[in-house]
Amino acid sequence: MFKDIREKRSSMSYLILVLLWVLFYFFHSVFASLNIKRKFKAVMGRYYIWYRLLYSIFATFHFLLIFVYSATLIEQRMLNQSPLFTYIGYMLAGLGTIILVKSFKHFSNLKFVGLTLHDDLKEKEKLITKGIHEYIRHPIYTGLILIFLGYFFYQPSPSSMVHFIMLLAYLPFGIHFEEKKLIATYGEDYRKYKKAVPSLFPFKLKKTA
């Protein structure tokens, strides 16, 4: 009986973790939408320049909440502890971090998080196609995949597996909505870029006739 109760509590804990990630990714896509931004601008008026910073603060607290919550879960390792897995974890996470750093090389980090107040609906950023963006269109997502996978090898627990799976589950939707916005912003320039450059990894699958 007590075992069944513990198992139900454990299952509920991971359902809550999944829900937290669903909400995080949902808000990420919704608040990045051009239509939603325009609606907020209509309400906020000249204070819309704070929109990006307010969202960054909200997203940061939500992200921290997820990892603080997962740290409270009592878990068992899914893989036997091994120096090899630890090494693989460090290597993947390190490579992912390098890719993330290179992803931000050609645009303003202060604008990205909103510390430089601006109206992103009025101030159109230049389409970035150089640096690591010459090889993949979404290097930030690529970096996160490697970091989350590395974290799983370093700490192979059910919660780290949930983190990784939820990221993979979100990516098709996140990329779709992001590229829809990019096409609306840059038009044919982005369509040409999309045809020429792979999405997440620097290779394309060959199409069979």
CSV table of C-alpha atoms in Angstrom, one decimal:
chain,number,residue,atom,x,y,z
A,1,MET,CA,0.0,0.0,0.0
A,2,PHE,CA,2.7,2.5,1.1
A,3,LYS,CA,4.7,1.5,-2.0
A,4,ASP,CA,1.8,2.3,-4.3
A,5,ILE,CA,1.4,5.7,-2.6
A,6,ARG,CA,5.1,6.5,-3.0
A,7,GLU,CA,4.9,5.5,-6.7
A,8,LYS,CA,1.8,7.7,-7.3
A,9,ARG,CA,3.6,10.6,-5.6
A,10,SER,CA,6.7,10.0,-7.7
A,11,SER,CA,4.6,9.9,-10.9
A,12,MET,CA,2.8,13.1,-9.9
A,13,SER,CA,6.1,14.8,-9.2
A,14,TYR,CA,7.3,14.1,-12.8
A,15,LEU,CA,4.0,15.2,-14.3
A,16,ILE,CA,4.4,18.5,-12.5
A,17,LEU,CA,7.9,18.8,-13.9
A,18,VAL,CA,6.6,18.1,-17.4
A,19,LEU,CA,3.8,20.7,-16.9
A,20,LEU,CA,6.3,23.3,-15.8
A,21,TRP,CA,8.3,22.7,-19.0
A,22,VAL,CA,5.1,22.8,-21.2
A,23,LEU,CA,4.2,26.2,-19.6
A,24,PHE,CA,7.8,27.5,-20.1
A,25,TYR,CA,7.9,26.6,-23.8
A,26,PHE,CA,4.3,27.7,-24.3
A,27,PHE,CA,5.0,31.2,-22.9
A,28,HIS,CA,8.3,31.3,-24.8
A,29,SER,CA,6.5,30.9,-28.2
A,30,VAL,CA,3.5,33.0,-27.3
A,31,PHE,CA,5.4,36.0,-26.0
A,32,ALA,CA,7.7,35.9,-29.0
A,33,SER,CA,4.8,36.0,-31.5
A,34,LEU,CA,4.6,39.2,-33.5
A,35,ASN,CA,0.8,39.3,-33.1
A,36,ILE,CA,1.1,39.0,-29.3
A,37,LYS,CA,3.8,41.7,-29.3
A,38,ARG,CA,1.6,44.0,-31.3
A,39,LYS,CA,-1.2,43.5,-28.8
A,40,PHE,CA,1.0,44.3,-25.9
A,41,LYS,CA,2.4,47.4,-27.7
A,42,ALA,CA,-1.2,48.6,-28.2
A,43,VAL,CA,-1.8,48.4,-24.5
A,44,MET,CA,1.6,49.4,-23.2
A,45,GLY,CA,2.2,52.3,-25.6
A,46,ARG,CA,5.6,53.9,-25.2
A,47,TYR,CA,6.4,51.6,-22.3
A,48,TYR,CA,6.6,48.7,-24.7
A,49,ILE,CA,10.4,49.2,-24.7
A,50,TRP,CA,10.3,47.3,-21.4
A,51,TYR,CA,8.6,44.3,-22.9
A,52,ARG,CA,11.7,42.3,-23.6
A,53,LEU,CA,13.3,42.9,-20.2
A,54,LEU,CA,10.1,42.0,-18.4
A,55,TYR,CA,9.8,38.7,-20.4
A,56,SER,CA,13.5,37.9,-19.7
A,57,ILE,CA,12.9,38.3,-16.0
A,58,PHE,CA,9.8,36.2,-16.1
A,59,ALA,CA,11.5,33.5,-18.2
A,60,THR,CA,14.6,33.4,-15.9
A,61,PHE,CA,12.5,32.9,-12.7
A,62,HIS,CA,10.4,30.2,-14.5
A,63,PHE,CA,13.6,28.5,-15.6
A,64,LEU,CA,15.1,28.6,-12.2
A,65,LEU,CA,11.8,27.3,-10.7
A,66,ILE,CA,12.0,24.2,-12.9
A,67,PHE,CA,15.5,23.3,-11.8
A,68,VAL,CA,14.9,24.2,-8.1
A,69,TYR,CA,11.8,22.0,-8.2
A,70,SER,CA,13.7,19.1,-9.9
A,71,ALA,CA,16.4,19.4,-7.2
A,72,THR,CA,13.8,18.6,-4.6
A,73,LEU,CA,12.9,15.2,-6.1
A,74,ILE,CA,14.4,12.1,-4.5
A,75,GLU,CA,15.8,10.1,-7.4
A,76,GLN,CA,17.8,7.1,-8.3
A,77,ARG,CA,20.5,7.1,-11.0
A,78,MET,CA,19.3,5.6,-14.3
A,79,LEU,CA,22.9,4.6,-15.3
A,80,ASN,CA,25.7,3.2,-13.2
A,81,GLN,CA,28.1,5.9,-12.1
A,82,SER,CA,31.1,5.9,-14.5
A,83,PRO,CA,34.0,8.2,-15.2
A,84,LEU,CA,33.3,7.7,-18.9
A,85,PHE,CA,29.7,9.0,-18.6
A,86,THR,CA,31.0,12.0,-16.5
A,87,TYR,CA,33.6,12.7,-19.2
A,88,ILE,CA,31.0,12.5,-22.0
A,89,GLY,CA,28.7,14.8,-20.0
A,90,TYR,CA,31.5,17.4,-19.6
A,91,MET,CA,32.5,17.2,-23.3
A,92,LEU,CA,28.9,17.6,-24.6
A,93,ALA,CA,28.0,20.4,-22.2
A,94,GLY,CA,31.3,22.1,-23.0
A,95,LEU,CA,30.7,21.9,-26.7
A,96,GLY,CA,27.2,23.1,-26.3
A,97,THR,CA,28.4,26.1,-24.2
A,98,ILE,CA,30.9,27.0,-26.9
A,99,ILE,CA,28.2,26.9,-29.6
A,100,LEU,CA,25.9,29.1,-27.4
A,101,VAL,CA,28.7,31.7,-26.9
A,102,LYS,CA,29.4,31.8,-30.7
A,103,SER,CA,25.6,32.1,-31.3
A,104,PHE,CA,25.6,35.5,-29.6
A,105,LYS,CA,28.7,36.8,-31.2
A,106,HIS,CA,27.1,38.9,-33.9
A,107,PHE,CA,24.2,40.5,-32.1
A,108,SER,CA,23.8,42.5,-28.9
A,109,ASN,CA,23.4,40.5,-25.8
A,110,LEU,CA,22.0,43.5,-23.9
A,111,LYS,CA,19.3,43.8,-26.5
A,112,PHE,CA,18.6,40.1,-26.4
A,113,VAL,CA,17.8,40.1,-22.7
A,114,GLY,CA,16.2,43.6,-22.8
A,115,LEU,CA,18.8,45.5,-20.8
A,116,THR,CA,19.0,47.9,-23.7
A,117,LEU,CA,15.5,49.2,-23.9
A,118,HIS,CA,14.1,49.2,-27.4
A,119,ASP,CA,11.1,48.7,-29.6
A,120,ASP,CA,11.8,45.4,-31.4
A,121,LEU,CA,8.7,45.9,-33.6
A,122,LYS,CA,10.1,49.2,-34.9
A,123,GLU,CA,13.8,48.5,-34.8
A,124,LYS,CA,14.5,45.7,-37.3
A,125,GLU,CA,17.7,43.8,-36.6
A,126,LYS,CA,19.9,42.7,-39.5
A,127,LEU,CA,19.5,39.1,-40.5
A,128,ILE,CA,22.5,37.2,-39.2
A,129,THR,CA,24.0,34.7,-41.6
A,130,LYS,CA,27.7,34.8,-40.7
A,131,GLY,CA,29.8,33.1,-38.1
A,132,ILE,CA,28.3,29.9,-36.8
A,133,HIS,CA,25.0,30.9,-38.5
A,134,GLU,CA,26.7,30.1,-41.8
A,135,TYR,CA,26.5,26.4,-40.9
A,136,ILE,CA,23.3,26.1,-38.8
A,137,ARG,CA,20.2,28.3,-38.5
A,138,HIS,CA,19.4,27.7,-34.9
A,139,PRO,CA,22.8,27.4,-33.0
A,140,ILE,CA,21.2,28.4,-29.7
A,141,TYR,CA,18.9,25.3,-29.8
A,142,THR,CA,21.9,23.1,-30.9
A,143,GLY,CA,23.9,24.3,-27.9
A,144,LEU,CA,21.0,23.6,-25.6
A,145,ILE,CA,20.5,20.1,-26.9
A,146,LEU,CA,24.2,19.3,-26.2
A,147,ILE,CA,24.1,20.9,-22.8
A,148,PHE,CA,20.9,19.1,-21.7
A,149,LEU,CA,22.3,15.8,-23.1
A,150,GLY,CA,25.6,16.4,-21.3
A,151,TYR,CA,23.7,17.1,-18.1
A,152,PHE,CA,21.9,13.8,-18.5
A,153,PHE,CA,25.2,11.9,-18.8
A,154,TYR,CA,26.7,13.8,-15.9
A,155,GLN,CA,23.5,13.3,-13.7
A,156,PRO,CA,21.5,10.4,-15.3
A,157,SER,CA,18.3,10.9,-13.3
A,158,PRO,CA,14.7,10.8,-14.4
A,159,SER,CA,14.4,14.6,-14.0
A,160,SER,CA,17.4,15.2,-16.3
A,161,MET,CA,15.9,12.9,-18.8
A,162,VAL,CA,12.6,14.8,-18.6
A,163,HIS,CA,14.6,18.1,-19.2
A,164,PHE,CA,16.2,16.6,-22.4
A,165,ILE,CA,13.0,15.0,-23.7
A,166,MET,CA,10.9,18.1,-23.2
A,167,LEU,CA,13.4,20.2,-25.1
A,168,LEU,CA,13.4,17.7,-28.0
A,169,ALA,CA,9.6,17.6,-28.0
A,170,TYR,CA,9.4,21.4,-28.1
A,171,LEU,CA,12.0,22.0,-30.9
A,172,PRO,CA,9.8,21.2,-33.9
A,173,PHE,CA,7.1,23.6,-32.7
A,174,GLY,CA,9.6,26.2,-31.5
A,175,ILE,CA,11.5,26.2,-34.8
A,176,HIS,CA,8.3,26.4,-36.8
A,177,PHE,CA,6.9,29.4,-35.0
A,178,GLU,CA,10.3,31.2,-34.9
A,179,GLU,CA,10.9,30.7,-38.6
A,180,LYS,CA,7.3,31.8,-39.3
A,181,LYS,CA,8.2,35.1,-37.5
A,182,LEU,CA,11.5,35.4,-39.3
A,183,ILE,CA,9.9,34.9,-42.7
A,184,ALA,CA,7.4,37.6,-41.8
A,185,THR,CA,10.2,39.9,-40.8
A,186,TYR,CA,12.8,39.2,-43.5
A,187,GLY,CA,10.8,37.7,-46.3
A,188,GLU,CA,12.6,36.2,-49.3
A,189,ASP,CA,16.0,36.8,-47.6
A,190,TYR,CA,15.2,34.3,-44.9
A,191,ARG,CA,13.6,31.9,-47.3
A,192,LYS,CA,16.9,31.7,-49.3
A,193,TYR,CA,18.9,31.4,-46.1
A,194,LYS,CA,16.6,28.6,-44.9
A,195,LYS,CA,17.0,26.6,-48.2
A,196,ALA,CA,20.8,27.0,-48.0
A,197,VAL,CA,21.6,26.3,-44.4
A,198,PRO,CA,20.6,23.3,-42.2
A,199,SER,CA,18.5,23.9,-39.1
A,200,LEU,CA,20.3,22.3,-36.1
A,201,PHE,CA,23.4,20.4,-37.3
A,202,PRO,CA,25.8,21.3,-40.2
A,203,PHE,CA,24.6,18.6,-42.6
A,204,LYS,CA,21.5,17.9,-44.7
A,205,LEU,CA,19.8,14.6,-45.3
A,206,LYS,CA,19.9,13.6,-48.9
A,207,LYS,CA,16.5,13.5,-50.5
A,208,THR,CA,15.6,10.4,-52.3
A,209,ALA,CA,13.8,10.5,-55.6
